[in-house]
Amino acid sequence: EAQVTQNPRYLITVTGKKLTVTCSQNMNHEYMSWYRQDPGLGLRQIYYSMNVEVTDKGDVPEGYKVSRKEKRNFPLILESPSPNQTSLYFCASRDYDSFSYEQYFGPGTRLTVT
Amino acid sequence: GDSVTQMEGPVTLSEEACLTINCTYTATGYPSLFWYVQYPGEGLQLLLKATKADDKGSNKGFEATYRKETTSFHLEKGSVQVSDSAVYFCASFIIQGAQKLVFGQGTRLTINP
């Protein structure tokens, strides 16, 4: 089954404790992206990656890092989480050559930073 | 910059009522337009899409028409069901640059039996 998976689904942590949210897709997509969802703001892009070893900042990259060492994986790293990073996070992927431009979303990771 | 604006929610309707959720966009180019739906506790699912002016997207009884002259992509359904209760997001996509989806703020829809 074609899908984007994220882990963990739920995470409660404390300020300053480094964490990683994993994202993996099995569709051989070149493009992957991270979004955060906050009430009243919709979803905003954090980082994106056009392909392996190619990453760039989105609209709200502060406090986040990413890496793309393999095509299927695109982890999101919070080196020193802060309470303002409490949010619902979504990973997405799409086929770079697809003219439908559809992005496939993971199930989301709800992060709480206390 | 590019942006998407949706009607304010929440929206509460009775079963079998007609639904319209307004969506307008601003874009420097010619975006593709999408409606995504988020059911309680789940991720985003693509509901429908349109890639050029005058295209009509449709799925599960929902429809939306890409109106270039009014820069709109309103979501409509003639008779809603309780199972349609969810949060609906309008989004635009520009192929240039970051290739990101630009989302509206979301509209929470509740259908009462």
PDB file of C-alpha atoms in Angstrom:
ATOM      1  CA  GLU A   1       0.000   0.000   0.000  1.00  0.00           C
ATOM      2  CA  ALA A   2       1.324   3.415  -1.013  1.00  0.00           C
ATOM      3  CA  GLN A   3       1.753   5.507   2.086  1.00  0.00           C
ATOM      4  CA  VAL A   4       3.664   8.057   4.108  1.00  0.00           C
ATOM      5  CA  THR A   5       4.407   6.993   7.671  1.00  0.00           C
ATOM      6  CA  GLN A   6       5.442   9.123  10.624  1.00  0.00           C
ATOM      7  CA  ASN A   7       6.721   8.216  14.053  1.00  0.00           C
ATOM      8  CA  PRO A   8       5.905   8.839  16.760  1.00  0.00           C
ATOM      9  CA  ARG A   9       2.248   9.790  16.400  1.00  0.00           C
ATOM     10  CA  TYR A  10       2.177  11.492  19.774  1.00  0.00           C
ATOM     11  CA  LEU A  11       5.036  12.939  21.784  1.00  0.00           C
ATOM     12  CA  ILE A  12       5.221  14.929  25.000  1.00  0.00           C
ATOM     13  CA  THR A  13       8.636  16.293  25.858  1.00  0.00           C
ATOM     14  CA  VAL A  14      10.331  19.016  27.852  1.00  0.00           C
ATOM     15  CA  THR A  15      12.029  22.177  26.726  1.00  0.00           C
ATOM     16  CA  GLY A  16      15.538  21.633  25.398  1.00  0.00           C
ATOM     17  CA  LYS A  17      15.442  17.854  24.980  1.00  0.00           C
ATOM     18  CA  LYS A  18      16.461  16.991  21.433  1.00  0.00           C
ATOM     19  CA  LEU A  19      13.984  14.923  19.451  1.00  0.00           C
ATOM     20  CA  THR A  20      13.542  13.491  15.978  1.00  0.00           C
ATOM     21  CA  VAL A  21      10.301  12.799  14.140  1.00  0.00           C
ATOM     22  CA  THR A  22      10.751  10.259  11.394  1.00  0.00           C
ATOM     23  CA  CYS A  23       9.032  10.268   8.021  1.00  0.00           C
ATOM     24  CA  SER A  24       9.176   7.544   5.418  1.00  0.00           C
ATOM     25  CA  GLN A  25       7.440   7.039   2.072  1.00  0.00           C
ATOM     26  CA  ASN A  26       7.271   3.935  -0.109  1.00  0.00           C
ATOM     27  CA  MET A  27       6.297   5.594  -3.403  1.00  0.00           C
ATOM     28  CA  ASN A  28       9.817   6.463  -4.610  1.00  0.00           C
ATOM     29  CA  HIS A  29       8.915  10.156  -4.549  1.00  0.00           C
ATOM     30  CA  GLU A  30      11.666  12.679  -5.060  1.00  0.00           C
ATOM     31  CA  TYR A  31       9.944  15.554  -3.278  1.00  0.00           C
ATOM     32  CA  MET A  32       9.283  15.519   0.469  1.00  0.00           C
ATOM     33  CA  SER A  33       8.180  18.253   2.810  1.00  0.00           C
ATOM     34  CA  TRP A  34       7.312  19.032   6.422  1.00  0.00           C
ATOM     35  CA  TYR A  35       4.377  21.200   7.519  1.00  0.00           C
ATOM     36  CA  ARG A  36       3.093  22.303  10.871  1.00  0.00           C
ATOM     37  CA  GLN A  37      -0.589  22.856  11.569  1.00  0.00           C
ATOM     38  CA  ASP A  38      -1.716  25.447  14.093  1.00  0.00           C
ATOM     39  CA  PRO A  39      -5.278  26.593  14.856  1.00  0.00           C
ATOM     40  CA  GLY A  40      -6.374  29.481  12.671  1.00  0.00           C
ATOM     41  CA  LEU A  41      -3.203  29.334  10.578  1.00  0.00           C
ATOM     42  CA  GLY A  42      -3.730  26.260   8.452  1.00  0.00           C
ATOM     43  CA  LEU A  43      -0.595  24.374   7.495  1.00  0.00           C
ATOM     44  CA  ARG A  44       2.737  26.088   6.957  1.00  0.00           C
ATOM     45  CA  GLN A  45       5.786  24.592   5.309  1.00  0.00           C
ATOM     46  CA  ILE A  46       8.862  24.088   7.509  1.00  0.00           C
ATOM     47  CA  TYR A  47      11.398  22.489   5.158  1.00  0.00           C
ATOM     48  CA  TYR A  48      11.350  20.693   1.856  1.00  0.00           C
ATOM     49  CA  SER A  49      13.600  18.442  -0.160  1.00  0.00           C
ATOM     50  CA  MET A  50      13.713  18.077  -3.926  1.00  0.00           C
ATOM     51  CA  ASN A  51      15.850  14.938  -3.743  1.00  0.00           C
ATOM     52  CA  VAL A  52      18.577  13.166  -1.775  1.00  0.00           C
ATOM     53  CA  GLU A  53      20.992  15.659  -0.186  1.00  0.00           C
ATOM     54  CA  VAL A  54      18.917  18.600  -1.493  1.00  0.00           C
ATOM     55  CA  THR A  55      16.985  20.459   1.206  1.00  0.00           C
ATOM     56  CA  ASP A  56      15.793  24.028   1.642  1.00  0.00           C
ATOM     57  CA  LYS A  57      13.908  26.213   4.074  1.00  0.00           C
ATOM     58  CA  GLY A  58      10.184  26.724   3.895  1.00  0.00           C
ATOM     59  CA  ASP A  59       8.201  29.503   5.530  1.00  0.00           C
ATOM     60  CA  VAL A  60       8.825  28.649   9.194  1.00  0.00           C
ATOM     61  CA  PRO A  61      12.215  26.879   9.484  1.00  0.00           C
ATOM     62  CA  GLU A  62      13.465  28.438  12.734  1.00  0.00           C
ATOM     63  CA  GLY A  63      14.234  25.838  15.394  1.00  0.00           C
ATOM     64  CA  TYR A  64      14.146  22.885  12.992  1.00  0.00           C
ATOM     65  CA  LYS A  65      16.631  20.833  11.009  1.00  0.00           C
ATOM     66  CA  VAL A  66      16.173  18.167   8.373  1.00  0.00           C
ATOM     67  CA  SER A  67      18.297  15.694   6.476  1.00  0.00           C
ATOM     68  CA  ARG A  68      17.749  13.624   3.341  1.00  0.00           C
ATOM     69  CA  LYS A  69      20.321  10.866   3.157  1.00  0.00           C
ATOM     70  CA  GLU A  70      17.984   8.355   1.538  1.00  0.00           C
ATOM     71  CA  LYS A  71      15.196   8.931  -0.919  1.00  0.00           C
ATOM     72  CA  ARG A  72      12.505   7.363   1.255  1.00  0.00           C
ATOM     73  CA  ASN A  73      13.315   9.088   4.573  1.00  0.00           C
ATOM     74  CA  PHE A  74      13.071  12.714   5.631  1.00  0.00           C
ATOM     75  CA  PRO A  75      13.437  13.147   9.409  1.00  0.00           C
ATOM     76  CA  LEU A  76      12.584  16.364  11.214  1.00  0.00           C
ATOM     77  CA  ILE A  77      14.961  17.287  14.030  1.00  0.00           C
ATOM     78  CA  LEU A  78      14.279  19.658  16.897  1.00  0.00           C
ATOM     79  CA  GLU A  79      17.672  20.287  18.518  1.00  0.00           C
ATOM     80  CA  SER A  80      16.283  22.270  21.460  1.00  0.00           C
ATOM     81  CA  PRO A  81      12.490  22.212  21.457  1.00  0.00           C
ATOM     82  CA  SER A  82      10.560  25.114  22.911  1.00  0.00           C
ATOM     83  CA  PRO A  83       6.882  25.437  23.879  1.00  0.00           C
ATOM     84  CA  ASN A  84       6.119  27.448  20.723  1.00  0.00           C
ATOM     85  CA  GLN A  85       6.908  24.309  18.732  1.00  0.00           C
ATOM     86  CA  THR A  86       3.919  22.568  20.251  1.00  0.00           C
ATOM     87  CA  SER A  87       1.940  21.723  17.142  1.00  0.00           C
ATOM     88  CA  LEU A  88       0.645  19.030  14.802  1.00  0.00           C
ATOM     89  CA  TYR A  89       3.265  18.065  12.239  1.00  0.00           C
ATOM     90  CA  PHE A  90       2.703  16.514   8.834  1.00  0.00           C
ATOM     91  CA  CYS A  91       5.146  15.006   6.402  1.00  0.00           C
ATOM     92  CA  ALA A  92       4.211  14.933   2.728  1.00  0.00           C
ATOM     93  CA  SER A  93       5.657  13.608  -0.504  1.00  0.00           C
ATOM     94  CA  ARG A  94       4.950  13.824  -4.195  1.00  0.00           C
ATOM     95  CA  ASP A  95       6.204  12.550  -7.484  1.00  0.00           C
ATOM     96  CA  TYR A  96       8.374  15.325  -8.896  1.00  0.00           C
ATOM     97  CA  ASP A  97       7.347  14.548 -12.455  1.00  0.00           C
ATOM     98  CA  SER A  98       3.639  14.180 -11.765  1.00  0.00           C
ATOM     99  CA  PHE A  99       1.427  16.731 -13.464  1.00  0.00           C
ATOM    100  CA  SER A 100      -1.306  16.155 -10.922  1.00  0.00           C
ATOM    101  CA  TYR A 101       0.844  17.939  -8.309  1.00  0.00           C
ATOM    102  CA  GLU A 102      -0.885  15.914  -5.609  1.00  0.00           C
ATOM    103  CA  GLN A 103       0.956  15.639  -2.316  1.00  0.00           C
ATOM    104  CA  TYR A 104       0.454  12.607  -0.089  1.00  0.00           C
ATOM    105  CA  PHE A 105       0.348  13.267   3.633  1.00  0.00           C
ATOM    106  CA  GLY A 106       1.353  11.189   6.600  1.00  0.00           C
ATOM    107  CA  PRO A 107      -1.013  10.696   9.571  1.00  0.00           C
ATOM    108  CA  GLY A 108       0.538  13.486  11.620  1.00  0.00           C
ATOM    109  CA  THR A 109       2.606  13.764  14.792  1.00  0.00           C
ATOM    110  CA  ARG A 110       1.156  15.688  17.688  1.00  0.00           C
ATOM    111  CA  LEU A 111       4.003  17.245  19.663  1.00  0.00           C
ATOM    112  CA  THR A 112       3.661  18.908  23.049  1.00  0.00           C
ATOM    113  CA  VAL A 113       6.656  20.732  24.540  1.00  0.00           C
ATOM    114  CA  THR A 114       6.312  21.682  28.208  1.00  0.00           C
TER     115      THR A 114
ATOM    116  CA  GLY B   1       3.078  36.553  -1.695  1.00  0.00           C
ATOM    117  CA  ASP B   2       0.723  33.729  -2.471  1.00  0.00           C
ATOM    118  CA  SER B   3      -2.150  33.216  -0.039  1.00  0.00           C
ATOM    119  CA  VAL B   4      -5.437  31.377   0.386  1.00  0.00           C
ATOM    120  CA  THR B   5      -8.396  32.680   2.358  1.00  0.00           C
ATOM    121  CA  GLN B   6     -11.284  30.515   3.521  1.00  0.00           C
ATOM    122  CA  MET B   7     -14.560  31.477   5.094  1.00  0.00           C
ATOM    123  CA  GLU B   8     -14.477  31.624   8.846  1.00  0.00           C
ATOM    124  CA  GLY B   9     -15.717  28.630  10.767  1.00  0.00           C
ATOM    125  CA  PRO B  10     -16.980  26.733  12.499  1.00  0.00           C
ATOM    126  CA  VAL B  11     -19.913  25.830  10.305  1.00  0.00           C
ATOM    127  CA  THR B  12     -22.795  23.797  11.707  1.00  0.00           C
ATOM    128  CA  LEU B  13     -25.509  22.380   9.474  1.00  0.00           C
ATOM    129  CA  SER B  14     -28.300  19.858   9.658  1.00  0.00           C
ATOM    130  CA  GLU B  15     -28.144  16.660   7.674  1.00  0.00           C
ATOM    131  CA  GLU B  16     -29.259  17.056   4.030  1.00  0.00           C
ATOM    132  CA  ALA B  17     -28.574  20.808   4.046  1.00  0.00           C
ATOM    133  CA  CYS B  18     -26.636  22.482   1.239  1.00  0.00           C
ATOM    134  CA  LEU B  19     -23.026  23.378   1.859  1.00  0.00           C
ATOM    135  CA  THR B  20     -20.795  26.100   0.476  1.00  0.00           C
ATOM    136  CA  ILE B  21     -17.347  26.844   1.882  1.00  0.00           C
ATOM    137  CA  ASN B  22     -15.798  29.876   0.221  1.00  0.00           C
ATOM    138  CA  CYS B  23     -12.173  29.940  -0.841  1.00  0.00           C
ATOM    139  CA  THR B  24     -10.263  32.671  -2.662  1.00  0.00           C
ATOM    140  CA  TYR B  25      -6.606  32.775  -3.587  1.00  0.00           C
ATOM    141  CA  THR B  26      -3.907  35.200  -4.596  1.00  0.00           C
ATOM    142  CA  ALA B  27      -1.042  33.967  -6.714  1.00  0.00           C
ATOM    143  CA  THR B  28       1.621  35.402  -8.956  1.00  0.00           C
ATOM    144  CA  GLY B  29       1.191  32.600 -11.473  1.00  0.00           C
ATOM    145  CA  TYR B  30      -1.482  30.072 -12.353  1.00  0.00           C
ATOM    146  CA  PRO B  31      -1.802  27.696  -9.435  1.00  0.00           C
ATOM    147  CA  SER B  32      -3.380  24.298  -9.186  1.00  0.00           C
ATOM    148  CA  LEU B  33      -6.101  24.267  -6.545  1.00  0.00           C
ATOM    149  CA  PHE B  34      -7.037  21.616  -4.040  1.00  0.00           C
ATOM    150  CA  TRP B  35      -9.466  20.816  -1.272  1.00  0.00           C
ATOM    151  CA  TYR B  36      -8.146  18.584   1.482  1.00  0.00           C
ATOM    152  CA  VAL B  37     -10.248  17.043   4.264  1.00  0.00           C
ATOM    153  CA  GLN B  38      -9.120  16.110   7.752  1.00  0.00           C
ATOM    154  CA  TYR B  39     -11.398  13.747   9.661  1.00  0.00           C
ATOM    155  CA  PRO B  40     -11.119  13.709  13.461  1.00  0.00           C
ATOM    156  CA  GLY B  41      -7.796  12.241  14.577  1.00  0.00           C
ATOM    157  CA  GLU B  42      -6.588  11.612  11.040  1.00  0.00           C
ATOM    158  CA  GLY B  43      -4.213  13.155   8.524  1.00  0.00           C
ATOM    159  CA  LEU B  44      -5.065  15.114   5.400  1.00  0.00           C
ATOM    160  CA  GLN B  45      -6.764  13.429   2.475  1.00  0.00           C
ATOM    161  CA  LEU B  46      -7.123  14.928  -0.953  1.00  0.00           C
ATOM    162  CA  LEU B  47     -10.812  15.552  -1.606  1.00  0.00           C
ATOM    163  CA  LEU B  48     -10.686  17.113  -5.074  1.00  0.00           C
ATOM    164  CA  LYS B  49      -8.499  19.215  -7.322  1.00  0.00           C
ATOM    165  CA  ALA B  50      -8.472  21.420 -10.413  1.00  0.00           C
ATOM    166  CA  THR B  51      -5.385  22.310 -12.382  1.00  0.00           C
ATOM    167  CA  LYS B  52      -6.607  25.047 -14.744  1.00  0.00           C
ATOM    168  CA  ALA B  53      -9.277  27.671 -15.144  1.00  0.00           C
ATOM    169  CA  ASP B  54     -12.859  26.418 -15.517  1.00  0.00           C
ATOM    170  CA  ASP B  55     -11.903  22.899 -14.430  1.00  0.00           C
ATOM    171  CA  LYS B  56     -14.397  21.309 -12.043  1.00  0.00           C
ATOM    172  CA  GLY B  57     -13.131  18.899  -9.416  1.00  0.00           C
ATOM    173  CA  SER B  58     -15.567  16.461  -7.857  1.00  0.00           C
ATOM    174  CA  ASN B  59     -15.519  13.605  -5.369  1.00  0.00           C
ATOM    175  CA  LYS B  60     -17.920  12.064  -2.835  1.00  0.00           C
ATOM    176  CA  GLY B  61     -20.676  14.484  -3.880  1.00  0.00           C
ATOM    177  CA  PHE B  62     -18.454  17.540  -3.358  1.00  0.00           C
ATOM    178  CA  GLU B  63     -17.646  19.901  -6.216  1.00  0.00           C
ATOM    179  CA  ALA B  64     -15.496  22.961  -6.767  1.00  0.00           C
ATOM    180  CA  THR B  65     -14.898  24.999  -9.920  1.00  0.00           C
ATOM    181  CA  TYR B  66     -11.683  26.892 -10.640  1.00  0.00           C
ATOM    182  CA  ARG B  67     -12.806  30.477 -11.335  1.00  0.00           C
ATOM    183  CA  LYS B  68      -9.897  32.509 -12.617  1.00  0.00           C
ATOM    184  CA  GLU B  69     -11.944  35.724 -13.020  1.00  0.00           C
ATOM    185  CA  THR B  70     -12.912  35.741  -9.343  1.00  0.00           C
ATOM    186  CA  THR B  71      -9.815  33.846  -8.111  1.00  0.00           C
ATOM    187  CA  SER B  72     -12.084  31.457  -6.260  1.00  0.00           C
ATOM    188  CA  PHE B  73     -12.489  27.732  -5.678  1.00  0.00           C
ATOM    189  CA  HIS B  74     -15.601  27.355  -3.511  1.00  0.00           C
ATOM    190  CA  LEU B  75     -16.479  23.923  -2.160  1.00  0.00           C
ATOM    191  CA  GLU B  76     -20.115  22.825  -2.570  1.00  0.00           C
ATOM    192  CA  LYS B  77     -22.260  19.856  -1.730  1.00  0.00           C
ATOM    193  CA  GLY B  78     -25.967  19.567  -2.298  1.00  0.00           C
ATOM    194  CA  SER B  79     -26.869  17.349   0.652  1.00  0.00           C
ATOM    195  CA  VAL B  80     -24.443  16.859   3.522  1.00  0.00           C
ATOM    196  CA  GLN B  81     -24.251  13.839   5.793  1.00  0.00           C
ATOM    197  CA  VAL B  82     -23.145  13.413   9.390  1.00  0.00           C
ATOM    198  CA  SER B  83     -20.066  11.596   8.049  1.00  0.00           C
ATOM    199  CA  ASP B  84     -18.976  14.816   6.303  1.00  0.00           C
ATOM    200  CA  SER B  85     -18.106  16.363   9.651  1.00  0.00           C
ATOM    201  CA  ALA B  86     -14.428  17.285   9.375  1.00  0.00           C
ATOM    202  CA  VAL B  87     -12.032  20.158   8.838  1.00  0.00           C
ATOM    203  CA  TYR B  88     -11.721  21.295   5.226  1.00  0.00           C
ATOM    204  CA  PHE B  89      -8.645  23.029   3.829  1.00  0.00           C
ATOM    205  CA  CYS B  90      -8.387  24.889   0.574  1.00  0.00           C
ATOM    206  CA  ALA B  91      -4.873  24.996  -0.892  1.00  0.00           C
ATOM    207  CA  SER B  92      -3.028  26.331  -3.906  1.00  0.00           C
ATOM    208  CA  PHE B  93       0.100  24.918  -5.487  1.00  0.00           C
ATOM    209  CA  ILE B  94       2.728  26.708  -7.545  1.00  0.00           C
ATOM    210  CA  ILE B  95       5.213  24.551  -9.474  1.00  0.00           C
ATOM    211  CA  GLN B  96       7.987  27.150  -9.263  1.00  0.00           C
ATOM    212  CA  GLY B  97      10.359  27.489  -6.328  1.00  0.00           C
ATOM    213  CA  ALA B  98       9.561  25.514  -3.192  1.00  0.00           C
ATOM    214  CA  GLN B  99       6.671  23.669  -4.823  1.00  0.00           C
ATOM    215  CA  LYS B 100       4.734  24.074  -1.627  1.00  0.00           C
ATOM    216  CA  LEU B 101       1.064  23.924  -0.914  1.00  0.00           C
ATOM    217  CA  VAL B 102      -0.267  27.199   0.445  1.00  0.00           C
ATOM    218  CA  PHE B 103      -3.165  26.440   2.778  1.00  0.00           C
ATOM    219  CA  GLY B 104      -6.130  28.390   4.000  1.00  0.00           C
ATOM    220  CA  GLN B 105      -6.786  28.399   7.722  1.00  0.00           C
ATOM    221  CA  GLY B 106      -9.255  25.515   7.564  1.00  0.00           C
ATOM    222  CA  THR B 107     -13.021  25.394   8.137  1.00  0.00           C
ATOM    223  CA  ARG B 108     -14.469  23.068  10.729  1.00  0.00           C
ATOM    224  CA  LEU B 109     -17.756  21.572   9.563  1.00  0.00           C
ATOM    225  CA  THR B 110     -20.176  19.836  11.921  1.00  0.00           C
ATOM    226  CA  ILE B 111     -23.283  18.094  10.602  1.00  0.00           C
ATOM    227  CA  ASN B 112     -26.054  17.348  13.065  1.00  0.00           C
ATOM    228  CA  PRO B 113     -28.502  14.483  12.483  1.00  0.00           C
TER     229      PRO B 113
END
